[in-house]
CSV table of C-alpha atoms in Angstrom, one decimal:
chain,number,residue,atom,x,y,z
A,151,MET,CA,17.0,18.5,-26.9
A,152,ARG,CA,17.1,19.4,-30.7
A,153,ALA,CA,13.3,19.7,-30.6
A,154,LEU,CA,13.5,21.9,-27.4
A,155,PHE,CA,16.4,24.3,-29.1
A,156,CYS,CA,14.1,24.3,-32.1
A,157,VAL,CA,11.0,25.6,-30.1
A,158,TRP,CA,13.1,28.2,-28.0
A,159,ALA,CA,14.9,29.3,-31.3
A,160,LEU,CA,11.5,29.9,-33.1
A,161,VAL,CA,10.0,31.8,-30.0
A,162,SER,CA,13.2,33.9,-29.9
A,163,ALA,CA,12.9,34.7,-33.3
A,164,GLY,CA,9.4,35.9,-32.9
A,165,LEU,CA,10.3,38.1,-30.1
A,166,VAL,CA,12.9,39.7,-32.2
A,167,TRP,CA,10.4,40.6,-35.0
A,168,ALA,CA,8.0,41.9,-32.4
A,169,GLN,CA,10.4,44.1,-30.8
A,170,SER,CA,11.8,45.5,-34.2
A,171,GLY,CA,8.4,46.8,-35.1
A,172,ASP,CA,8.9,45.6,-38.7
A,173,GLU,CA,6.1,43.7,-40.3
A,174,MET,CA,7.0,39.9,-40.8
A,175,SER,CA,7.1,38.8,-44.5
A,176,LEU,CA,4.9,35.8,-45.5
A,177,ALA,CA,8.2,34.1,-46.4
A,178,GLU,CA,9.5,34.5,-42.8
A,179,ALA,CA,6.2,33.7,-41.2
A,180,LYS,CA,6.4,30.3,-43.1
A,181,ARG,CA,9.6,29.5,-42.2
A,182,MET,CA,9.0,30.3,-38.4
A,183,LEU,CA,5.8,28.2,-38.3
A,184,LYS,CA,7.3,25.2,-40.3
A,185,GLY,CA,10.3,25.1,-38.0
A,186,GLN,CA,7.7,25.0,-34.9
A,187,GLN,CA,5.7,22.6,-36.8
A,188,GLN,CA,8.8,20.2,-37.4
A,189,ALA,CA,9.7,20.5,-33.7
A,190,PHE,CA,6.4,18.9,-32.8
A,191,VAL,CA,6.7,16.3,-35.5
A,192,ALA,CA,10.1,15.2,-34.2
A,193,VAL,CA,8.8,14.8,-30.6
A,194,ALA,CA,5.7,12.9,-31.6
A,195,LYS,CA,7.9,10.6,-33.7
A,196,GLN,CA,9.9,9.7,-30.5
A,197,VAL,CA,7.0,9.4,-28.4
A,198,THR,CA,4.2,7.6,-30.4
A,199,PRO,CA,5.8,4.2,-30.9
A,200,SER,CA,6.1,3.6,-27.1
A,201,VAL,CA,2.3,4.0,-26.5
A,202,VAL,CA,0.3,1.0,-26.8
A,203,TYR,CA,-3.4,0.2,-27.0
A,204,ILE,CA,-4.6,-1.9,-24.1
A,205,GLU,CA,-8.1,-4.0,-24.2
A,206,VAL,CA,-9.5,-5.9,-21.3
A,207,GLU,CA,-12.6,-8.0,-21.1
A,208,ARG,CA,-14.4,-8.1,-17.6
A,209,GLU,CA,-17.9,-9.5,-16.3
A,210,GLN,CA,-20.4,-7.1,-15.5
A,211,ARG,CA,-23.3,-7.9,-13.2
A,212,THR,CA,-26.6,-6.4,-14.2
A,213,GLY,CA,-30.1,-6.4,-12.9
A,214,GLY,CA,-31.5,-7.1,-9.4
A,215,TRP,CA,-30.2,-9.4,-6.5
A,216,SER,CA,-30.6,-13.1,-6.5
A,217,LEU,CA,-30.4,-15.6,-3.5
A,218,PHE,CA,-30.0,-18.4,-6.1
A,219,PRO,CA,-27.8,-18.0,-8.9
A,220,ASP,CA,-29.4,-20.6,-11.1
A,221,PHE,CA,-32.5,-18.5,-11.1
A,222,ASP,CA,-30.6,-15.3,-11.9
A,223,ASP,CA,-32.5,-14.8,-15.1
A,224,PHE,CA,-36.1,-15.2,-13.2
A,225,PHE,CA,-34.9,-12.5,-10.8
A,226,GLY,CA,-33.9,-10.1,-13.4
A,227,ARG,CA,-30.1,-10.5,-12.6
A,228,SER,CA,-27.5,-11.6,-15.2
A,229,SER,CA,-24.0,-11.0,-16.3
A,230,ARG,CA,-22.3,-10.0,-19.4
A,231,ARG,CA,-19.1,-9.7,-20.8
A,232,VAL,CA,-17.7,-6.0,-21.3
A,233,ILE,CA,-14.9,-4.9,-23.4
A,234,GLU,CA,-12.9,-1.8,-22.4
A,235,THR,CA,-10.0,0.0,-23.8
A,236,GLY,CA,-7.3,2.4,-22.8
A,237,SER,CA,-3.5,3.2,-23.2
A,238,GLY,CA,-0.3,2.1,-22.0
A,239,VAL,CA,3.5,3.3,-22.2
A,240,ILE,CA,6.3,0.8,-22.8
A,241,MET,CA,8.8,1.6,-19.9
A,242,ARG,CA,11.2,-1.3,-20.6
A,243,SER,CA,12.2,-3.1,-24.1
A,244,ASP,CA,11.2,-6.5,-22.6
A,245,GLY,CA,7.8,-5.5,-22.4
A,246,LEU,CA,7.1,-3.9,-19.0
A,247,ILE,CA,4.2,-1.4,-19.5
A,248,VAL,CA,2.8,1.4,-17.2
A,249,THR,CA,-1.1,2.1,-17.4
A,250,ASN,CA,-3.9,3.2,-15.2
A,251,ASN,CA,-5.3,0.9,-12.6
A,252,HIS,CA,-8.9,1.8,-13.4
A,253,ILE,CA,-8.3,0.3,-17.0
A,254,VAL,CA,-7.2,-3.2,-15.8
A,255,ARG,CA,-8.8,-3.6,-12.3
A,256,GLY,CA,-10.9,-6.7,-12.2
A,257,ALA,CA,-10.2,-7.7,-15.8
A,258,ASP,CA,-10.4,-11.5,-16.5
A,259,VAL,CA,-8.2,-10.9,-19.9
A,260,CYS,CA,-5.8,-8.4,-20.9
A,261,ARG,CA,-4.6,-7.7,-24.3
A,262,VAL,CA,-1.9,-5.3,-25.6
A,263,ARG,CA,-1.5,-4.3,-29.3
A,264,LEU,CA,2.1,-3.5,-30.0
A,265,GLY,CA,3.6,-1.6,-32.9
A,266,ASP,CA,3.1,-4.6,-35.4
A,267,GLY,CA,-0.6,-4.4,-34.9
A,268,LEU,CA,-1.1,-7.7,-33.3
A,269,LEU,CA,-2.9,-8.1,-30.1
A,270,VAL,CA,-0.9,-10.2,-27.5
A,271,ASP,CA,-1.7,-11.4,-24.1
A,272,GLY,CA,-0.8,-9.1,-21.2
A,273,LYS,CA,-0.3,-10.0,-17.5
A,274,VAL,CA,-1.2,-7.6,-14.7
A,275,LEU,CA,1.9,-7.8,-12.5
A,276,GLY,CA,0.3,-5.4,-9.9
A,277,THR,CA,-1.9,-2.2,-9.4
A,278,ASP,CA,-2.0,0.8,-6.9
A,279,PRO,CA,-5.7,2.1,-6.5
A,280,ALA,CA,-4.2,4.6,-4.2
A,281,THR,CA,-2.5,6.5,-7.3
A,282,ASP,CA,-4.4,4.8,-10.2
A,283,ILE,CA,-1.2,3.1,-11.7
A,284,ALA,CA,-0.9,-0.5,-12.7
A,285,VAL,CA,1.9,-2.4,-14.5
A,286,VAL,CA,1.4,-5.0,-17.2
A,287,LYS,CA,3.7,-7.3,-18.9
A,288,VAL,CA,3.9,-8.6,-22.3
A,289,GLU,CA,6.4,-11.5,-23.6
A,290,ALA,CA,8.4,-9.4,-26.2
A,291,ASN,CA,11.6,-8.0,-26.9
A,292,ASN,CA,13.5,-5.0,-28.5
A,293,LEU,CA,10.4,-2.8,-27.8
A,294,PRO,CA,10.7,0.8,-28.0
A,295,ALA,CA,10.8,2.0,-24.3
A,296,LEU,CA,10.3,5.6,-23.5
A,297,LYS,CA,12.6,7.4,-21.2
A,298,TRP,CA,11.4,8.8,-17.9
A,299,GLY,CA,11.5,12.6,-17.4
A,300,ASP,CA,11.7,14.6,-14.2
A,301,SER,CA,8.0,15.7,-13.4
A,302,ASP,CA,9.5,17.9,-10.7
A,303,LYS,CA,11.3,20.1,-13.1
A,304,LEU,CA,8.0,20.7,-15.1
A,305,GLN,CA,7.1,24.4,-15.1
A,306,VAL,CA,3.5,25.9,-15.6
A,307,GLY,CA,3.3,27.3,-19.2
A,308,GLU,CA,5.7,24.3,-20.5
A,309,TRP,CA,4.7,22.8,-23.7
A,310,VAL,CA,3.5,18.9,-23.3
A,311,ILE,CA,2.1,16.4,-25.8
A,312,ALA,CA,-0.3,13.9,-24.9
A,313,VAL,CA,-0.4,10.4,-26.8
A,314,GLY,CA,-3.1,7.5,-26.4
A,315,ASN,CA,-6.0,6.1,-27.9
A,316,PRO,CA,-9.1,8.2,-27.3
A,317,PHE,CA,-12.4,6.4,-28.3
A,318,GLY,CA,-10.0,3.7,-29.9
A,319,LEU,CA,-8.5,6.0,-32.1
A,320,GLU,CA,-4.9,4.6,-31.6
A,321,ARG,CA,-1.8,6.5,-31.2
A,322,THR,CA,-3.7,10.0,-31.2
A,323,VAL,CA,-1.4,13.1,-30.4
A,324,THR,CA,-2.6,16.3,-28.8
A,325,THR,CA,-0.6,19.4,-27.7
A,326,GLY,CA,-1.0,21.7,-25.0
A,327,ILE,CA,0.6,23.3,-22.1
A,328,VAL,CA,1.1,22.5,-18.3
A,329,SER,CA,-1.8,24.4,-16.8
A,330,ALA,CA,-0.9,23.5,-13.3
A,331,LYS,CA,1.0,21.4,-10.7
A,332,GLY,CA,0.4,19.6,-7.6
A,333,ARG,CA,-3.4,19.4,-7.9
A,334,GLN,CA,-5.0,17.8,-4.9
A,335,ASP,CA,-8.3,17.2,-3.1
A,336,LEU,CA,-10.1,16.5,-6.3
A,337,GLY,CA,-11.8,13.6,-4.5
A,338,VAL,CA,-11.0,10.8,-7.0
A,339,LEU,CA,-8.0,9.1,-5.6
A,340,ALA,CA,-6.5,8.8,-2.2
A,341,LEU,CA,-3.1,10.1,-3.0
A,342,GLU,CA,-3.3,13.0,-5.6
A,343,ASP,CA,-0.7,15.3,-6.8
A,344,PHE,CA,-1.7,15.8,-10.5
A,345,ILE,CA,-0.1,17.7,-13.4
A,346,GLN,CA,-3.0,19.5,-15.0
A,347,THR,CA,-2.9,20.1,-18.6
A,348,ASP,CA,-5.1,21.6,-21.4
A,349,ALA,CA,-3.8,19.0,-24.2
A,350,ALA,CA,-7.0,17.3,-25.3
A,351,ILE,CA,-7.6,14.3,-23.4
A,352,ASN,CA,-10.5,12.1,-24.0
A,353,PRO,CA,-12.0,8.4,-22.8
A,354,GLY,CA,-9.3,5.8,-24.1
A,355,ASN,CA,-6.3,8.2,-23.5
A,356,SER,CA,-6.2,7.0,-19.8
A,357,GLY,CA,-2.9,5.1,-19.2
A,358,GLY,CA,-1.2,7.1,-22.1
A,359,ALA,CA,1.8,9.4,-22.3
A,360,LEU,CA,2.1,13.1,-21.3
A,361,ALA,CA,5.7,14.2,-22.6
A,362,ASN,CA,7.8,17.1,-22.6
A,363,VAL,CA,9.5,18.5,-25.7
A,364,ASP,CA,12.6,16.2,-25.0
A,365,GLY,CA,10.3,13.4,-25.8
A,366,GLU,CA,10.5,12.1,-22.2
A,367,LEU,CA,7.5,10.8,-20.1
A,368,VAL,CA,6.5,13.5,-17.6
A,369,GLY,CA,3.1,12.1,-16.7
A,370,ILE,CA,0.7,9.3,-16.9
A,371,ASN,CA,-2.9,10.5,-18.2
A,372,SER,CA,-5.5,9.6,-15.9
A,373,ILE,CA,-8.6,11.5,-15.4
A,374,ILE,CA,-10.4,14.4,-17.2
A,375,TYR,CA,-12.8,16.9,-15.7
A,376,THR,CA,-15.9,17.0,-18.3
A,377,GLN,CA,-19.4,17.6,-18.3
A,378,SER,CA,-20.0,16.4,-21.7
A,379,GLY,CA,-18.0,13.2,-21.6
A,380,GLY,CA,-15.4,14.7,-24.0
A,381,SER,CA,-12.4,16.9,-23.4
A,382,GLN,CA,-13.0,20.4,-21.9
A,383,GLY,CA,-9.4,21.4,-21.6
A,384,ILE,CA,-8.8,20.0,-18.1
A,385,GLY,CA,-7.2,16.9,-17.8
A,386,PHE,CA,-4.7,15.4,-15.2
A,387,ALA,CA,-1.8,13.1,-15.3
A,388,VAL,CA,0.2,11.4,-12.5
A,389,PRO,CA,3.3,12.8,-12.2
A,390,SER,CA,6.3,10.6,-13.6
A,391,ASN,CA,8.4,11.0,-10.4
A,392,MET,CA,5.4,9.3,-8.4
A,393,ALA,CA,4.4,6.8,-11.1
A,394,ARG,CA,8.1,5.4,-11.4
A,395,LYS,CA,8.4,4.8,-7.7
A,396,ILE,CA,5.2,2.9,-7.9
A,397,VAL,CA,6.1,0.8,-11.0
A,398,GLU,CA,9.5,-0.1,-9.4
A,399,GLU,CA,7.9,-1.3,-6.2
A,400,ILE,CA,5.2,-3.4,-8.2
A,401,VAL,CA,8.1,-5.0,-10.1
A,402,ARG,CA,9.9,-5.7,-6.8
A,403,ASN,CA,7.2,-6.7,-4.6
A,404,GLY,CA,4.1,-7.4,-6.8
A,405,LYS,CA,2.0,-4.7,-5.2
A,406,VAL,CA,2.2,-1.5,-3.4
A,407,GLU,CA,1.4,-1.6,0.3
A,408,ARG,CA,-0.7,1.2,1.7
A,409,GLY,CA,-1.8,1.6,5.5
A,410,TRP,CA,-5.4,1.6,6.5
A,411,ILE,CA,-7.3,2.5,9.9
A,412,GLY,CA,-10.6,1.5,8.9
A,413,PHE,CA,-13.2,4.2,9.1
A,414,LEU,CA,-15.4,6.5,6.9
A,415,PRO,CA,-14.7,10.2,7.4
A,416,LEU,CA,-17.7,12.6,7.7
A,417,ARG,CA,-17.6,15.5,5.5
A,418,ASP,CA,-18.0,18.8,7.6
A,419,ASN,CA,-16.0,22.1,8.3
A,420,SER,CA,-14.2,20.8,11.3
A,421,THR,CA,-10.4,21.0,11.8
A,422,GLY,CA,-9.4,17.4,11.8
A,423,ALA,CA,-10.9,14.1,10.3
A,424,ARG,CA,-14.1,13.2,12.1
A,425,VAL,CA,-15.2,9.5,12.1
A,426,TYR,CA,-18.7,8.8,10.4
A,427,ARG,CA,-18.6,5.0,10.5
A,428,VAL,CA,-16.2,2.5,11.8
A,429,TYR,CA,-15.4,-0.8,10.0
A,430,ARG,CA,-16.0,-3.8,12.1
A,431,ASN,CA,-12.8,-6.0,12.9
A,432,GLU,CA,-10.6,-3.2,11.5
A,433,PRO,CA,-7.8,-1.1,13.5
A,434,ALA,CA,-10.3,1.5,14.1
A,435,ASP,CA,-12.7,-0.7,15.6
A,436,SER,CA,-9.8,-2.5,17.7
A,437,ALA,CA,-8.5,1.0,18.9
A,438,GLY,CA,-12.0,2.0,20.1
A,439,LEU,CA,-12.7,4.8,17.6
A,440,MET,CA,-16.4,5.6,17.5
A,441,PRO,CA,-18.8,7.6,15.2
A,442,GLY,CA,-18.3,11.3,15.9
A,443,ASP,CA,-14.5,11.3,17.3
A,444,LEU,CA,-12.4,13.8,15.9
A,445,ILE,CA,-8.9,13.0,14.7
A,446,GLN,CA,-6.8,16.1,15.4
A,447,LYS,CA,-3.1,14.7,15.0
A,448,TYR,CA,-1.4,11.9,13.1
A,449,GLY,CA,1.7,11.2,15.1
A,450,ASP,CA,3.1,14.9,15.5
A,451,LYS,CA,1.4,16.2,12.5
A,452,THR,CA,-1.9,18.5,13.1
A,453,ILE,CA,-4.7,17.2,10.9
A,454,SER,CA,-6.6,20.0,9.0
A,455,SER,CA,-8.9,17.7,7.0
A,456,ALA,CA,-9.9,14.1,6.1
A,457,ALA,CA,-8.1,14.3,3.0
A,458,GLN,CA,-4.7,15.2,4.5
A,459,LEU,CA,-5.2,12.3,7.0
A,460,ARG,CA,-5.8,9.9,4.1
A,461,LYS,CA,-2.6,10.9,2.4
A,462,LEU,CA,-0.6,10.4,5.4
A,463,VAL,CA,-2.2,7.0,6.2
A,464,VAL,CA,-1.7,5.6,2.5
A,465,THR,CA,2.0,6.6,2.7
A,466,ASP,CA,2.8,4.5,5.8
A,467,LYS,CA,3.1,0.7,5.6
A,468,PRO,CA,0.6,-2.0,7.1
A,469,GLY,CA,1.8,-3.2,10.3
A,470,SER,CA,3.2,0.3,11.6
A,471,THR,CA,2.1,1.6,15.1
A,472,VAL,CA,0.9,5.0,14.9
A,473,THR,CA,-0.4,7.6,17.5
A,474,LEU,CA,-3.6,9.5,17.0
A,475,THR,CA,-4.6,12.4,19.1
A,476,VAL,CA,-8.6,12.2,19.3
A,477,ARG,CA,-11.3,14.3,20.8
A,478,LYS,CA,-14.0,11.7,22.0
A,479,GLN,CA,-17.6,12.5,21.0
A,480,GLN,CA,-18.9,11.1,24.0
A,481,THR,CA,-16.9,12.7,26.7
A,482,GLY,CA,-15.4,15.5,24.9
A,483,LYS,CA,-12.1,14.8,26.1
A,484,THR,CA,-8.9,14.6,24.1
A,485,GLU,CA,-7.2,11.1,24.3
A,486,THR,CA,-4.1,9.5,22.5
A,487,VAL,CA,-5.0,6.5,20.9
A,488,ARG,CA,-2.4,4.0,19.4
A,489,VAL,CA,-3.4,2.1,16.2
A,490,ARG,CA,-1.5,-0.6,14.3
A,491,LEU,CA,-2.2,0.1,10.6
A,492,GLY,CA,-3.9,-2.5,8.4
A,493,SER,CA,-3.9,-3.0,4.6
A,494,VAL,CA,-6.3,-1.3,2.5
A,495,PRO,CA,-9.1,-4.0,1.7
A,496,ILE,CA,-9.8,-4.4,-2.3
A,497,ARG,CA,-13.3,-5.4,-3.4
A,498,ASP,CA,-13.9,-8.3,-5.9
A,499,ASP,CA,-13.7,-5.9,-8.9
A,500,GLY,CA,-10.5,-4.5,-7.9
A,501,THR,CA,-11.5,-1.3,-6.3
A,502,PRO,CA,-10.6,-0.2,-2.8
A,503,TYR,CA,-13.1,0.1,-0.1
A,504,PRO,CA,-13.8,3.7,0.5
A,505,GLY,CA,-12.5,5.5,3.7
A,506,ILE,CA,-9.2,6.1,5.5
């Protein structure tokens, strides 16, 4: 709270000077700017020790297709080991770390660099591809855990700081504001409710901390909007309240269960979600859904888009029975279909199959 009071007091002092109409002296200006500077220094000192460097190794296939693995080189197909890096945030003093799913998915080896500079082995406890959250555990004690903040209380225009390891530059601190809240329909994840910030976020910042001026975690930095590959002032973080629930479920159950119907939606302007393709032997197939069918309701909720339907489905548990109101392509009639939700299938590389 001290840092927050400092920033508020400095802004108030600036407003008093502006309203008085008097020219601020150089000494007063320095005093004001140094006070603001110290406020950010204090927040950075509190947050930075809790942000870690994560390094993963995974096997990546290259080249063409081969029927006989022993002849991969002949057919131009081979595999190579790749090392990728990102960030994570210590959430418990015994070594529990939250990061992004896209950092650790499909990783054969996961290592974490702690404050002493040593790389230690990390174990991936579980991931949630729908929100890009993952949990890693290292064997350690007395680590500096960061306190969870309440992302619901964030306001557009609030100061935030981002801490991570962009391009491998460990524990880099940048500042900015909350540019927007509740960003959805970016087409990146199945469940989106991003905090948007103009604090500089670059490759390697993924999984790092977005903190408020109280030094609390309010977001897990996840993706950036960029045409250059670097920061363009549009970054997105998973809200802390969403991330916290997912972390707790992973710790409790080892996974997050998400519902699945089993079809690819067609991108069109229809009100509803139109079926493009149906996965064989999945719930949609068993329920008789066909390409061209238009899903108009999920239970008693009217569907306006495929994105809305996806959010409803992934928040329900596998095994749940739901009712779909469907206008059939072949007959033009509206029917009620009961579907027993399955689980989102995951590819070998840890990514979920596309669709709903």
